[in-house]
Tab-separated table of C-alpha atoms in Angstrom:
chain	number	residue	atom	x	y	z
A	1	MET	CA	0.208	-0.106	0.260
A	2	SER	CA	1.793	2.910	-1.240
A	3	LYS	CA	1.865	6.195	1.807
A	4	ARG	CA	-0.167	9.304	1.577
A	5	LYS	CA	-0.090	12.330	3.125
A	6	GLY	CA	-3.384	14.057	4.512
A	7	PRO	CA	-6.200	15.432	1.981
A	8	GLN	CA	-5.853	15.278	-1.621
A	9	ALA	CA	-6.126	17.617	-3.853
A	10	GLY	CA	-10.063	19.289	-4.102
A	11	SER	CA	-10.387	18.046	-0.772
A	12	LYS	CA	-11.943	20.254	2.929
A	13	GLN	CA	-9.443	21.787	4.745
A	14	ALA	CA	-9.211	20.762	8.203
A	15	PHE	CA	-9.300	23.084	11.521
A	16	GLY	CA	-8.564	22.947	14.901
A	17	SER	CA	-9.802	24.910	17.381
A	18	TYR	CA	-7.559	25.437	21.356
A	19	LEU	CA	-7.704	26.551	23.503
A	20	PHE	CA	-5.773	29.228	24.814
A	21	PRO	CA	-5.523	30.235	29.001
A	22	HIS	CA	-6.511	34.169	29.529
A	23	ALA	CA	-5.300	36.307	32.614
A	24	MET	CA	-8.426	38.466	32.215
A	25	THR	CA	-9.431	40.591	35.336
A	26	ARG	CA	-13.542	40.103	36.172
A	27	ALA	CA	-13.703	43.811	35.301
A	28	LYS	CA	-12.146	42.626	31.880
A	29	GLN	CA	-14.539	39.423	31.400
A	30	ARG	CA	-18.043	41.408	32.467
A	31	GLU	CA	-16.621	43.440	29.414
A	32	VAL	CA	-16.532	40.621	27.065
A	33	ARG	CA	-19.757	38.822	28.317
A	34	GLU	CA	-21.533	42.655	27.045
A	35	VAL	CA	-20.127	42.151	24.356
A	36	LEU	CA	-21.461	38.141	24.449
A	37	ARG	CA	-24.795	38.807	25.242
A	38	ALA	CA	-25.132	41.648	22.465
A	39	TYR	CA	-23.806	39.808	20.156
A	40	ARG	CA	-26.492	36.268	20.819
A	41	ARG	CA	-28.752	38.750	20.232
A	42	ALA	CA	-28.407	39.744	17.136
A	43	ALA	CA	-27.387	35.848	15.873
A	44	ARG	CA	-31.131	35.761	16.628
A	45	GLY	CA	-32.215	38.487	14.948
A	46	LEU	CA	-29.859	38.027	11.986
A	47	LEU	CA	-31.350	34.394	11.864
A	48	ALA	CA	-35.126	35.757	11.363
A	49	TYR	CA	-33.564	38.290	8.634
A	50	HIS	CA	-31.854	35.374	7.021
A	51	LEU	CA	-34.781	33.048	7.166
A	52	ARG	CA	-37.260	35.751	5.278
A	53	ARG	CA	-34.853	36.690	3.065
A	54	PHE	CA	-34.152	32.524	1.799
A	55	TYR	CA	-38.283	32.273	1.587
A	56	GLU	CA	-38.240	35.045	-0.532
A	57	THR	CA	-35.313	34.191	-2.463
A	58	GLY	CA	-35.171	30.485	-2.240
A	59	HIS	CA	-31.402	30.569	-1.375
A	60	LEU	CA	-28.929	31.982	1.345
A	61	ASP	CA	-27.231	35.434	0.845
A	62	ARG	CA	-23.839	36.055	2.773
A	63	ARG	CA	-23.608	39.385	0.575
A	64	LEU	CA	-26.739	40.552	2.480
A	65	ASP	CA	-26.106	43.890	4.306
A	66	PRO	CA	-26.754	43.281	8.284
A	67	THR	CA	-27.182	47.028	8.989
A	68	LYS	CA	-30.355	46.956	7.262
A	69	ALA	CA	-31.721	44.383	9.263
A	70	PRO	CA	-34.740	45.255	11.877
A	71	LEU	CA	-32.363	45.408	14.909
A	72	THR	CA	-31.676	47.318	17.831
A	73	THR	CA	-28.098	46.665	18.767
A	74	PRO	CA	-25.557	48.075	20.274
A	75	LEU	CA	-23.267	46.393	18.273
A	76	SER	CA	-21.402	48.152	15.222
A	77	ASP	CA	-21.445	47.055	11.447
A	78	ARG	CA	-18.293	45.172	11.737
A	79	TYR	CA	-19.508	43.033	14.105
A	80	LEU	CA	-23.083	42.922	12.787
A	81	TRP	CA	-20.978	41.447	9.131
A	82	VAL	CA	-18.979	39.204	11.466
A	83	CYS	CA	-22.172	38.009	12.896
A	84	SER	CA	-24.098	37.429	10.435
A	85	GLN	CA	-21.264	35.601	8.309
A	86	GLN	CA	-21.696	33.153	11.257
A	87	VAL	CA	-25.338	32.991	11.062
A	88	VAL	CA	-25.113	31.965	7.648
A	89	ASP	CA	-22.498	29.369	8.464
A	90	ILE	CA	-25.088	27.903	10.485
A	91	LEU	CA	-28.523	28.042	8.817
A	92	SER	CA	-26.226	26.534	5.695
A	93	GLY	CA	-25.864	23.697	7.803
A	94	TYR	CA	-29.162	23.346	9.019
A	95	LEU	CA	-30.581	23.105	5.709
A	96	GLY	CA	-27.955	20.493	4.647
A	97	VAL	CA	-29.893	18.302	7.389
A	98	LEU	CA	-32.952	19.237	6.150
A	99	GLU	CA	-31.530	18.125	2.228
A	100	GLU	CA	-30.536	15.104	4.255
A	101	ARG	CA	-33.859	14.087	5.363
A	102	VAL	CA	-35.769	15.158	2.370
A	103	ARG	CA	-33.274	12.321	0.398
A	104	ALA	CA	-34.272	9.827	2.568
A	105	LEU	CA	-38.153	10.770	2.228
A	106	ILE	CA	-37.588	10.755	-0.654
A	107	LEU	CA	-35.969	6.972	-1.579
A	108	GLY	CA	-37.958	5.273	1.481
A	109	SER	CA	-41.643	6.602	-0.715
A	110	THR	CA	-43.356	4.704	-2.452
A	111	LEU	CA	-43.379	7.041	-5.912
A	112	PRO	CA	-42.265	6.111	-9.151
A	113	GLU	CA	-38.391	5.621	-9.375
A	114	GLU	CA	-38.941	7.828	-12.589
A	115	GLN	CA	-40.125	10.928	-10.010
A	116	LYS	CA	-37.376	9.779	-7.533
A	117	GLY	CA	-35.088	10.757	-9.821
A	118	ARG	CA	-36.457	13.960	-10.500
A	119	LEU	CA	-37.425	15.335	-7.074
A	120	LEU	CA	-33.786	13.982	-5.830
A	121	ARG	CA	-32.199	15.848	-8.952
A	122	LEU	CA	-34.587	19.380	-7.710
A	123	ASN	CA	-33.625	18.490	-3.847
A	124	ALA	CA	-29.869	18.429	-4.594
A	125	ARG	CA	-30.127	21.868	-6.125
A	126	GLY	CA	-32.067	23.472	-3.191
A	127	LEU	CA	-34.894	24.092	-5.013
A	128	TRP	CA	-37.405	23.088	-1.978
A	129	GLN	CA	-38.948	26.686	-1.880
A	130	GLN	CA	-38.969	27.861	-5.778
A	131	ARG	CA	-42.129	28.539	-8.007
A	132	ASP	CA	-41.220	29.878	-11.076
A	133	VAL	CA	-38.447	27.357	-12.379
A	134	LYS	CA	-39.224	25.954	-15.334
A	135	THR	CA	-36.039	24.185	-16.408
A	136	VAL	CA	-32.615	22.269	-14.371
A	137	LYS	CA	-29.595	21.319	-16.387
A	138	VAL	CA	-28.548	17.625	-16.192
A	139	GLY	CA	-26.023	16.627	-18.044
A	140	GLY	CA	-25.340	19.702	-20.177
A	141	GLN	CA	-28.745	19.224	-21.102
A	142	GLU	CA	-32.513	21.626	-20.347
A	143	MET	CA	-34.862	19.159	-18.181
A	144	PRO	CA	-38.046	20.582	-17.795
A	145	VAL	CA	-39.470	21.099	-14.194
A	146	LEU	CA	-43.099	19.666	-13.338
A	147	PRO	CA	-45.606	22.448	-11.315
A	148	GLU	CA	-46.608	18.898	-9.071
A	149	ASP	CA	-42.683	18.169	-8.686
A	150	LEU	CA	-42.319	21.340	-7.059
A	151	ARG	CA	-45.962	21.163	-5.126
A	152	LEU	CA	-44.533	17.856	-3.286
A	153	LEU	CA	-41.094	19.284	-2.793
A	154	ARG	CA	-41.956	21.975	-0.813
A	155	HIS	CA	-44.438	19.354	0.840
A	156	LEU	CA	-41.448	17.525	1.851
A	157	PHE	CA	-38.993	20.116	2.582
A	158	ARG	CA	-42.015	21.650	4.954
A	159	ARG	CA	-42.190	17.650	6.873
A	160	ALA	CA	-38.285	18.087	7.238
A	161	ARG	CA	-38.780	21.553	8.906
A	162	LYS	CA	-41.227	20.106	11.729
A	163	GLU	CA	-38.911	17.127	11.923
A	164	ASN	CA	-35.402	19.285	12.756
A	165	ARG	CA	-36.369	22.671	14.826
A	166	LEU	CA	-34.007	25.750	14.128
A	167	PRO	CA	-30.637	25.997	15.766
A	168	ARG	CA	-30.877	27.866	18.933
A	169	LEU	CA	-28.313	30.653	18.890
A	170	GLY	CA	-29.020	31.987	22.509
A	171	ARG	CA	-25.754	30.035	23.502
A	172	ILE	CA	-23.121	30.215	21.233
A	173	ALA	CA	-19.848	30.912	20.668
A	174	MET	CA	-18.291	34.400	18.819
A	175	HIS	CA	-16.581	33.298	15.681
A	176	LEU	CA	-14.190	36.231	15.154
A	177	ASP	CA	-11.915	37.249	12.260
A	178	GLY	CA	-9.617	40.849	12.151
A	179	LYS	CA	-12.260	42.679	11.857
A	180	VAL	CA	-13.473	43.147	15.269
A	181	ALA	CA	-10.092	40.567	16.478
A	182	ARG	CA	-6.250	41.644	16.762
A	183	LEU	CA	-3.647	39.462	17.821
A	184	GLU	CA	-0.307	40.589	18.981
A	185	ALA	CA	2.605	38.483	20.283
A	186	ARG	CA	4.722	40.433	22.395
A	187	LYS	CA	8.771	39.998	20.982
A	188	ASP	CA	9.990	40.893	24.435
A	189	TRP	CA	7.973	38.408	26.754
A	190	VAL	CA	9.346	37.189	29.938
A	191	PRO	CA	8.335	33.566	30.705
A	192	LYS	CA	6.817	33.499	34.106
A	193	ARG	CA	8.920	33.253	36.828
A	194	LYS	CA	8.869	30.110	38.817
A	195	ASN	CA	9.215	32.044	42.235
A	196	ARG	CA	5.781	32.355	43.381
A	197	GLY	CA	6.079	35.353	45.856
A	198	TRP	CA	7.772	37.234	42.504
A	199	ARG	CA	5.693	40.272	41.053
A	200	ALA	CA	6.253	42.357	37.835
A	201	ARG	CA	8.440	45.343	38.474
A	202	ARG	CA	6.909	48.655	36.308
A	203	GLY	CA	6.793	48.210	33.307
A	204	GLU	CA	7.655	44.393	32.883
A	205	GLY	CA	4.068	43.025	33.313
A	206	ALA	CA	2.908	43.207	30.091
A	207	ALA	CA	5.078	41.024	29.143
A	208	ARG	CA	4.585	38.426	31.097
A	209	PHE	CA	2.815	36.982	28.647
A	210	PRO	CA	3.462	36.405	25.225
A	211	LEU	CA	-0.167	37.355	23.197
A	212	TRP	CA	-2.490	39.703	23.999
A	213	LEU	CA	-5.788	39.580	22.018
A	214	HIS	CA	-7.409	43.030	21.602
A	215	LEU	CA	-10.801	42.359	21.058
A	216	SER	CA	-13.387	45.587	19.914
A	217	SER	CA	-15.723	46.582	22.870
A	218	LEU	CA	-19.349	47.833	22.622
A	219	VAL	CA	-17.683	51.257	23.370
A	220	PRO	CA	-15.671	52.797	19.839
A	221	ARG	CA	-12.161	52.889	20.202
A	222	GLN	CA	-11.830	51.159	23.499
A	223	PRO	CA	-10.805	47.657	23.305
A	224	ILE	CA	-9.809	45.225	25.494
A	225	ALA	CA	-6.808	43.771	25.591
A	226	VAL	CA	-6.839	40.541	26.735
A	227	PRO	CA	-3.685	38.902	28.127
A	228	LEU	CA	-3.112	34.728	26.949
A	229	GLU	CA	-1.056	32.025	28.301
A	230	GLY	CA	0.853	30.137	25.048
A	231	ASN	CA	-0.509	26.841	24.452
A	232	PRO	CA	2.661	24.481	23.421
A	233	TYR	CA	0.712	21.301	22.240
A	234	ALA	CA	-1.551	23.941	19.883
A	235	GLU	CA	2.002	25.064	18.769
A	236	GLY	CA	3.307	21.736	18.332
A	237	VAL	CA	0.502	20.740	16.129
A	238	PRO	CA	1.120	20.692	11.791
A	239	GLY	CA	-0.823	23.711	10.085
A	240	ALA	CA	-1.043	27.549	9.918
A	241	TRP	CA	-2.698	29.834	12.236
A	242	ARG	CA	-5.262	31.862	11.116
A	243	ASN	CA	-6.402	35.470	12.506
A	244	PHE	CA	-9.309	33.879	13.232
A	245	PHE	CA	-10.847	33.183	17.189
A	246	GLN	CA	-13.548	31.780	18.846
A	247	ILE	CA	-15.122	33.418	22.141
A	248	GLY	CA	-17.960	31.741	24.684
A	249	GLU	CA	-18.939	31.035	28.076
A	250	GLU	CA	-18.831	27.869	30.243
A	251	GLY	CA	-19.389	27.039	33.297
A	252	GLY	CA	-19.496	30.259	34.381
A	253	ARG	CA	-15.996	31.457	32.251
A	254	VAL	CA	-14.925	32.833	29.311
A	255	TYR	CA	-12.914	31.171	27.275
A	256	VAL	CA	-10.538	32.033	24.078
A	257	ARG	CA	-9.895	29.949	20.984
A	258	ARG	CA	-7.109	30.301	18.466
A	259	VAL	CA	-8.140	28.808	15.469
A	260	LYS	CA	-5.220	26.859	13.249
A	261	ALA	CA	-5.926	25.552	9.161
A	262	LEU	CA	-4.242	21.727	9.882
A	263	GLU	CA	-1.818	20.221	7.623
A	264	GLY	CA	-2.071	16.384	5.997
A	265	ARG	CA	0.017	14.032	7.660
A	266	PRO	CA	1.206	11.130	6.079
A	267	TYR	CA	-0.984	7.472	6.386
A	268	THR	CA	-0.737	4.190	5.176
A	269	PRO	CA	-3.590	1.841	5.126
A	270	ARG	CA	-3.296	-1.445	6.380
A	271	THR	CA	-6.607	-2.204	6.088
A	272	GLU	CA	-8.937	-2.089	3.865
A	273	ARG	CA	-12.431	-1.921	5.328
A	274	LEU	CA	-13.138	-1.393	9.368
A	275	ALA	CA	-16.407	-1.441	10.961
A	276	LEU	CA	-17.118	0.394	14.033
A	277	ASP	CA	-20.351	-0.607	16.100
A	278	VAL	CA	-20.916	2.386	18.894
A	279	GLY	CA	-22.789	1.602	22.052
A	280	LEU	CA	-21.977	2.702	25.808
A	281	SER	CA	-20.621	-0.546	27.100
A	282	PRO	CA	-18.601	-1.099	25.596
A	283	LEU	CA	-18.216	2.550	23.457
A	284	MET	CA	-17.038	0.958	20.362
A	285	ALA	CA	-16.288	-2.266	19.244
A	286	THR	CA	-14.828	-3.865	15.530
A	287	ASP	CA	-15.611	-6.372	13.332
A	288	ARG	CA	-12.076	-7.545	14.400
A	289	GLY	CA	-13.148	-7.862	17.986
A	290	ASP	CA	-11.694	-5.354	19.446
A	291	LEU	CA	-13.863	-3.770	22.561
A	292	LEU	CA	-12.948	0.074	23.837
A	293	GLY	CA	-14.405	1.622	26.170
A	294	ARG	CA	-15.670	-1.010	28.408
A	295	GLY	CA	-15.829	1.574	31.444
A	296	PHE	CA	-17.691	4.154	29.837
A	297	LEU	CA	-20.815	3.902	30.462
A	298	ARG	CA	-19.792	3.434	34.593
A	299	LEU	CA	-18.206	6.698	33.997
A	300	LEU	CA	-21.459	7.908	32.669
A	301	GLN	CA	-23.470	6.949	35.039
A	302	ALA	CA	-21.297	8.874	37.419
A	303	TYR	CA	-21.666	11.903	35.930
A	304	ASP	CA	-25.340	11.037	35.657
A	305	ALA	CA	-25.556	10.416	39.175
A	306	GLU	CA	-24.285	13.784	40.460
A	307	ILE	CA	-26.348	15.189	37.318
A	308	GLN	CA	-29.177	14.252	38.584
A	309	ALA	CA	-28.865	15.647	42.627
A	310	ILE	CA	-27.811	19.445	41.510
A	311	ALA	CA	-31.276	19.390	39.338
A	312	ARG	CA	-32.914	17.440	42.453
A	313	LYS	CA	-31.255	20.636	44.884
A	314	ALA	CA	-31.972	23.216	42.219
A	315	GLN	CA	-36.054	22.213	42.188
A	316	ARG	CA	-35.745	22.216	46.109
A	317	GLU	CA	-34.619	25.906	45.803
A	318	GLY	CA	-36.617	27.033	42.842
A	319	ARG	CA	-33.516	28.132	41.037
A	320	ARG	CA	-33.187	27.835	36.650
A	321	LEU	CA	-31.004	24.897	36.293
A	322	ARG	CA	-29.337	27.027	33.635
A	323	GLU	CA	-28.871	29.590	36.035
A	324	VAL	CA	-26.815	27.312	38.294
A	325	GLN	CA	-23.018	27.436	38.234
A	326	GLU	CA	-22.810	23.926	39.689
A	327	TYR	CA	-24.969	22.695	37.096
A	328	ARG	CA	-23.039	24.578	34.323
A	329	GLU	CA	-19.796	22.917	35.516
A	330	ALA	CA	-20.743	19.922	36.228
A	331	VAL	CA	-22.094	19.335	32.016
A	332	ALA	CA	-19.118	20.830	30.620
A	333	ARG	CA	-16.681	18.621	32.617
A	334	LEU	CA	-19.480	16.101	30.893
A	335	ARG	CA	-18.776	17.239	27.385
A	336	ALA	CA	-15.022	17.566	28.212
A	337	PHE	CA	-15.359	14.161	29.053
A	338	LEU	CA	-17.565	12.574	25.849
A	339	LYS	CA	-15.036	14.423	23.518
A	340	ASN	CA	-11.906	13.231	24.952
A	341	GLU	CA	-13.161	9.675	24.780
A	342	VAL	CA	-14.231	9.960	21.822
A	343	ASN	CA	-11.314	11.436	20.411
A	344	ARG	CA	-8.794	9.145	22.240
A	345	LEU	CA	-10.698	5.638	21.261
A	346	LEU	CA	-10.810	6.912	18.110
A	347	ASN	CA	-7.506	7.592	17.441
A	348	ARG	CA	-6.488	4.234	19.027
A	349	LEU	CA	-8.542	2.141	16.357
A	350	VAL	CA	-6.403	4.447	13.383
A	351	ALA	CA	-2.825	2.841	15.274
A	352	LEU	CA	-4.134	-0.458	15.721
A	353	HIS	CA	-5.667	-1.064	12.438
A	354	ALA	CA	-4.884	1.704	10.018
A	355	PRO	CA	-8.023	1.464	7.659
A	356	ARG	CA	-8.905	2.615	4.683
A	357	VAL	CA	-12.413	2.752	4.945
A	358	LEU	CA	-14.086	2.860	8.030
A	359	VAL	CA	-17.791	1.853	8.463
A	360	VAL	CA	-20.116	3.640	11.248
A	361	GLU	CA	-23.466	3.435	11.466
A	362	ARG	CA	-26.222	5.995	12.211
A	363	LEU	CA	-25.499	7.151	15.994
A	364	ASP	CA	-27.858	6.984	18.307
A	365	LEU	CA	-26.332	7.296	21.829
A	366	ARG	CA	-29.264	6.622	24.366
A	367	ALA	CA	-29.410	3.913	27.534
A	368	PRO	CA	-32.118	2.509	29.269
A	369	GLY	CA	-30.199	2.932	32.588
A	370	LEU	CA	-29.871	6.864	32.365
A	371	SER	CA	-31.561	9.885	33.040
A	372	ARG	CA	-33.652	11.273	30.406
A	373	ARG	CA	-31.824	14.363	30.870
A	374	MET	CA	-28.016	12.210	30.298
A	375	ASN	CA	-30.201	10.858	27.054
A	376	ARG	CA	-30.715	14.310	25.729
A	377	LEU	CA	-27.045	15.715	26.641
A	378	LEU	CA	-25.754	12.566	25.219
A	379	SER	CA	-26.908	12.332	22.303
A	380	ASN	CA	-26.545	15.784	21.178
A	381	PHE	CA	-23.023	15.996	22.810
A	382	GLY	CA	-21.858	12.267	21.597
A	383	ARG	CA	-23.306	12.645	17.702
A	384	ARG	CA	-21.759	16.254	17.583
A	385	TYR	CA	-18.088	15.203	18.746
A	386	PHE	CA	-18.075	11.445	16.797
A	387	LYS	CA	-19.417	13.150	13.344
A	388	GLU	CA	-16.664	15.800	13.900
A	389	LYS	CA	-13.722	13.523	14.797
A	390	LEU	CA	-14.459	11.476	11.612
A	391	GLU	CA	-14.747	14.472	9.390
A	392	ARG	CA	-10.983	15.250	10.972
A	393	LEU	CA	-9.746	11.670	9.867
A	394	GLU	CA	-11.146	11.674	6.432
A	395	VAL	CA	-9.750	15.199	5.899
A	396	LEU	CA	-6.391	15.059	7.520
A	397	TYR	CA	-5.813	10.660	6.938
A	398	GLY	CA	-7.771	10.341	3.835
A	399	ILE	CA	-10.058	7.468	5.491
A	400	GLN	CA	-13.017	7.329	4.021
A	401	VAL	CA	-15.989	6.903	6.220
A	402	VAL	CA	-19.254	4.958	4.748
A	403	GLU	CA	-22.521	5.518	6.432
A	404	VAL	CA	-24.846	2.563	6.950
A	405	ASN	CA	-28.525	1.826	8.026
A	406	PRO	CA	-27.756	-0.274	11.691
A	407	ALA	CA	-31.712	-1.469	11.500
A	408	TYR	CA	-31.627	-4.984	12.813
A	409	THR	CA	-27.725	-5.483	12.937
A	410	SER	CA	-28.118	-6.645	16.909
A	411	GLN	CA	-30.531	-9.244	16.208
A	412	THR	CA	-29.002	-10.228	13.194
A	413	CYS	CA	-26.678	-13.116	12.987
A	414	SER	CA	-23.000	-12.171	11.371
A	415	SER	CA	-22.707	-15.941	10.553
A	416	CYS	CA	-25.535	-17.734	9.041
A	417	GLY	CA	-27.520	-14.498	8.936
A	418	TYR	CA	-30.844	-15.432	10.825
A	419	VAL	CA	-32.827	-12.541	12.100
A	420	ASP	CA	-34.813	-12.650	15.757
A	421	PRO	CA	-35.010	-10.991	18.249
A	422	GLY	CA	-34.538	-13.471	20.605
A	423	ASN	CA	-30.929	-13.772	19.315
A	424	ARG	CA	-30.144	-10.760	21.437
A	425	GLN	CA	-29.805	-12.585	24.969
A	426	ASP	CA	-28.320	-8.965	26.728
A	427	THR	CA	-26.496	-6.074	25.977
A	428	GLN	CA	-23.376	-7.604	25.302
A	429	ALA	CA	-24.122	-11.402	24.593
A	430	PHE	CA	-25.383	-12.745	21.711
A	431	ARG	CA	-26.650	-16.604	20.409
A	432	CYS	CA	-28.056	-17.311	17.434
A	433	LEU	CA	-31.200	-19.744	17.797
A	434	ALA	CA	-30.496	-21.017	14.376
A	435	CYS	CA	-26.679	-21.964	14.093
A	436	GLY	CA	-26.185	-21.429	17.646
A	437	ARG	CA	-22.722	-19.482	17.461
A	438	GLU	CA	-21.879	-17.301	20.084
A	439	ILE	CA	-20.331	-14.098	20.066
A	440	ASN	CA	-20.313	-10.090	21.727
A	441	ALA	CA	-23.598	-8.409	20.344
A	442	GLN	CA	-21.722	-5.919	19.675
A	443	VAL	CA	-18.615	-7.559	17.784
A	444	ASN	CA	-21.991	-9.535	15.695
A	445	ALA	CA	-23.504	-6.093	14.943
A	446	ALA	CA	-20.081	-4.580	13.550
A	447	ARG	CA	-19.230	-7.609	11.285
A	448	ASN	CA	-23.149	-7.012	9.829
A	449	LEU	CA	-21.968	-3.136	9.692
A	450	LEU	CA	-19.401	-4.299	7.853
A	451	GLY	CA	-21.516	-6.513	5.199
A	452	ARG	CA	-23.864	-4.021	4.760
A	453	SER	CA	-21.762	-1.828	3.563
A	454	SER	CA	-20.964	-3.627	0.027
A	455	SER	CA	-24.404	-1.988	-0.847
A	456	PRO	CA	-24.484	0.877	-2.916
A	457	ASP	CA	-25.732	3.637	0.156
A	458	GLY	CA	-25.692	1.121	2.900
A	459	TRP	CA	-29.443	1.179	2.867
A	460	ARG	CA	-29.190	4.455	4.366
A	461	TYR	CA	-32.811	5.414	2.923
A	462	THR	CA	-34.015	1.957	3.375
A	463	PRO	CA	-37.389	1.700	5.295
A	464	LYS	CA	-37.162	-0.694	8.742
A	465	ARG	CA	-40.075	-2.494	7.561
A	466	GLN	CA	-38.191	-3.171	3.960
A	467	ILE	CA	-34.813	-3.997	4.755
A	468	LEU	CA	-36.314	-6.097	7.994
A	469	GLN	CA	-37.895	-7.957	4.377
A	470	ALA	CA	-35.232	-8.515	2.580
A	471	LEU	CA	-33.538	-9.760	5.364
A	472	LEU	CA	-36.062	-12.525	5.989
A	473	ARG	CA	-35.821	-13.222	2.431
A	474	GLU	CA	-32.182	-13.737	2.158
A	475	CYS	CA	-32.653	-16.453	5.172
A	476	LEU	CA	-35.206	-18.260	3.442
A	477	GLU	CA	-33.108	-18.130	-0.058
A	478	ARG	CA	-29.846	-20.003	1.835
A	479	PRO	CA	-28.962	-23.815	1.572
A	480	LYS	CA	-31.503	-25.405	3.996
A	481	GLY	CA	-28.787	-28.072	4.700
A	482	GLY	CA	-26.614	-28.107	8.217
A	483	TRP	CA	-27.274	-24.813	10.775
A	484	SER	CA	-28.311	-22.494	8.016
A	485	ALA	CA	-30.724	-19.231	8.923
A	486	ALA	CA	-33.375	-21.043	6.554
A	487	ARG	CA	-34.229	-24.221	9.394
A	488	GLY	CA	-33.520	-21.556	12.244
A	489	PRO	CA	-37.118	-21.771	14.754
A	490	TRP	CA	-39.491	-19.890	12.523
A	491	GLY	CA	-42.763	-21.719	13.960
A	492	SER	CA	-41.724	-19.065	17.383
A	493	ASN	CA	-40.002	-15.938	15.248
A	494	PRO	CA	-42.493	-12.825	15.773
A	495	TYR	CA	-40.811	-11.773	12.252
A	496	ARG	CA	-43.070	-14.343	10.558
A	497	VAL	CA	-45.756	-11.930	9.756
A	498	TYR	CA	-43.481	-9.381	7.189
A	499	LEU	CA	-42.862	-12.124	4.784
A	500	PRO	CA	-44.804	-12.418	1.750
A	501	PRO	CA	-48.190	-14.591	2.166
A	502	GLY	CA	-47.150	-17.429	0.422
A	503	LEU	CA	-43.692	-17.633	2.540
A	504	GLN	CA	-45.085	-17.481	5.649
A	505	THR	CA	-44.681	-21.092	6.563
A	506	PRO	CA	-41.979	-21.723	8.620
A	507	PRO	CA	-39.556	-24.712	7.057
A	508	PRO	CA	-38.672	-28.000	9.651
A	509	GLY	CA	-36.388	-26.372	12.157
A	510	ASN	CA	-32.967	-27.520	13.098
A	511	LYS	CA	-33.090	-30.845	15.230
A	512	ARG	CA	-30.218	-31.187	17.585
A	513	GLY	CA	-28.844	-34.776	17.849
């Protein structure tokens, strides 16, 4: 296998954001919070402004002048432009989610194949709100657009919107560029002395910090000077710093992050395909039999108990949970734990197997033994961190990520193909009722994901009922000799009812002797 370096030509650019400790006084942190609150209020107003224009024109416009929006804000015009670009980026991501959902609705429908093709072309071009489009260009030729297709596409788009709520911008971090933030590197920087009793001599205080971030405030020509410590780890990461900063609040404290454009890294694939099943105990399992993150659920339960205790105390005291400092700090620790575990374990899998293709399932991180609040936090943050890390692996190492539909992978035997809910003994044990094979349940699911990745789209957009019927037909079409799936205990299989009427009579069961 050839050695390659990083992203290939024409691929996406990977960025990393790195925390830089600051030494702001309380007064400076108060000023930054005032800017942050005004920025978030403006973001909500600009979201409505851009959405209204999107519904009028059918597309997002990055050049739309935010100073003409119906807003009352203390922010300068430069801040409004920066905020507007961030809002457009957030809306673009939201529309991408809607496009994916509309695509799934089209492919999972019973519409004629020809009409599905027409709707998919319109959906890929984002023509959800267009009413007067007559033709679209396909393969260099103009193809007519039917009014009934546009009406149906608008209906599907409305349905997707109901299933996916608009982004909430009340707690976003500011993404700032050189219009409102300027970084100064001190050439006369003096490293902090080890003697704890040391105090800066006159004129030497500013030189104690290697970096100073000058941030525009709400008062014209009075920037906020933010002293920043260094980050040796971030400095050592290959890449180029961008004049871009993220400033927000977490755990009741303001944070500052710098953004670096990352360089591709040398990578030699050793494994053609590696399938990954994600659970909670353990967190990850591969088709090769690796079980990583075995103590993940136990640690989650400890975080859950801590957060639930804080929530009960806040309820007794009549306080809103978001206003409780202790709760915010606990959630911040949980988020850091989730991100660290996801990154650490995926890095370990890449180091162990160096896959060319990584097969993953559509994530649904929930567990019946956790509280509703923890399941919500886990689903939101865990899914996000997995997605971000997989995208980074794809860009930095050129690893192709293939997503497949995990429906019934936990109930299907990876050896003989027999599908039955009784195969799954518990969260970790799998025993096939047809061939008797015993295996770890997540490893079995990972092997099924690997096999499913060979289909054109991994059944990503196939409804669960159709997947089940396809699996059952495959079972019955297998040779009936030996310990085959076709000779499984079909008489007690609850999925028999989903077979066509002529196939619901079970074949003879396996006989042990």
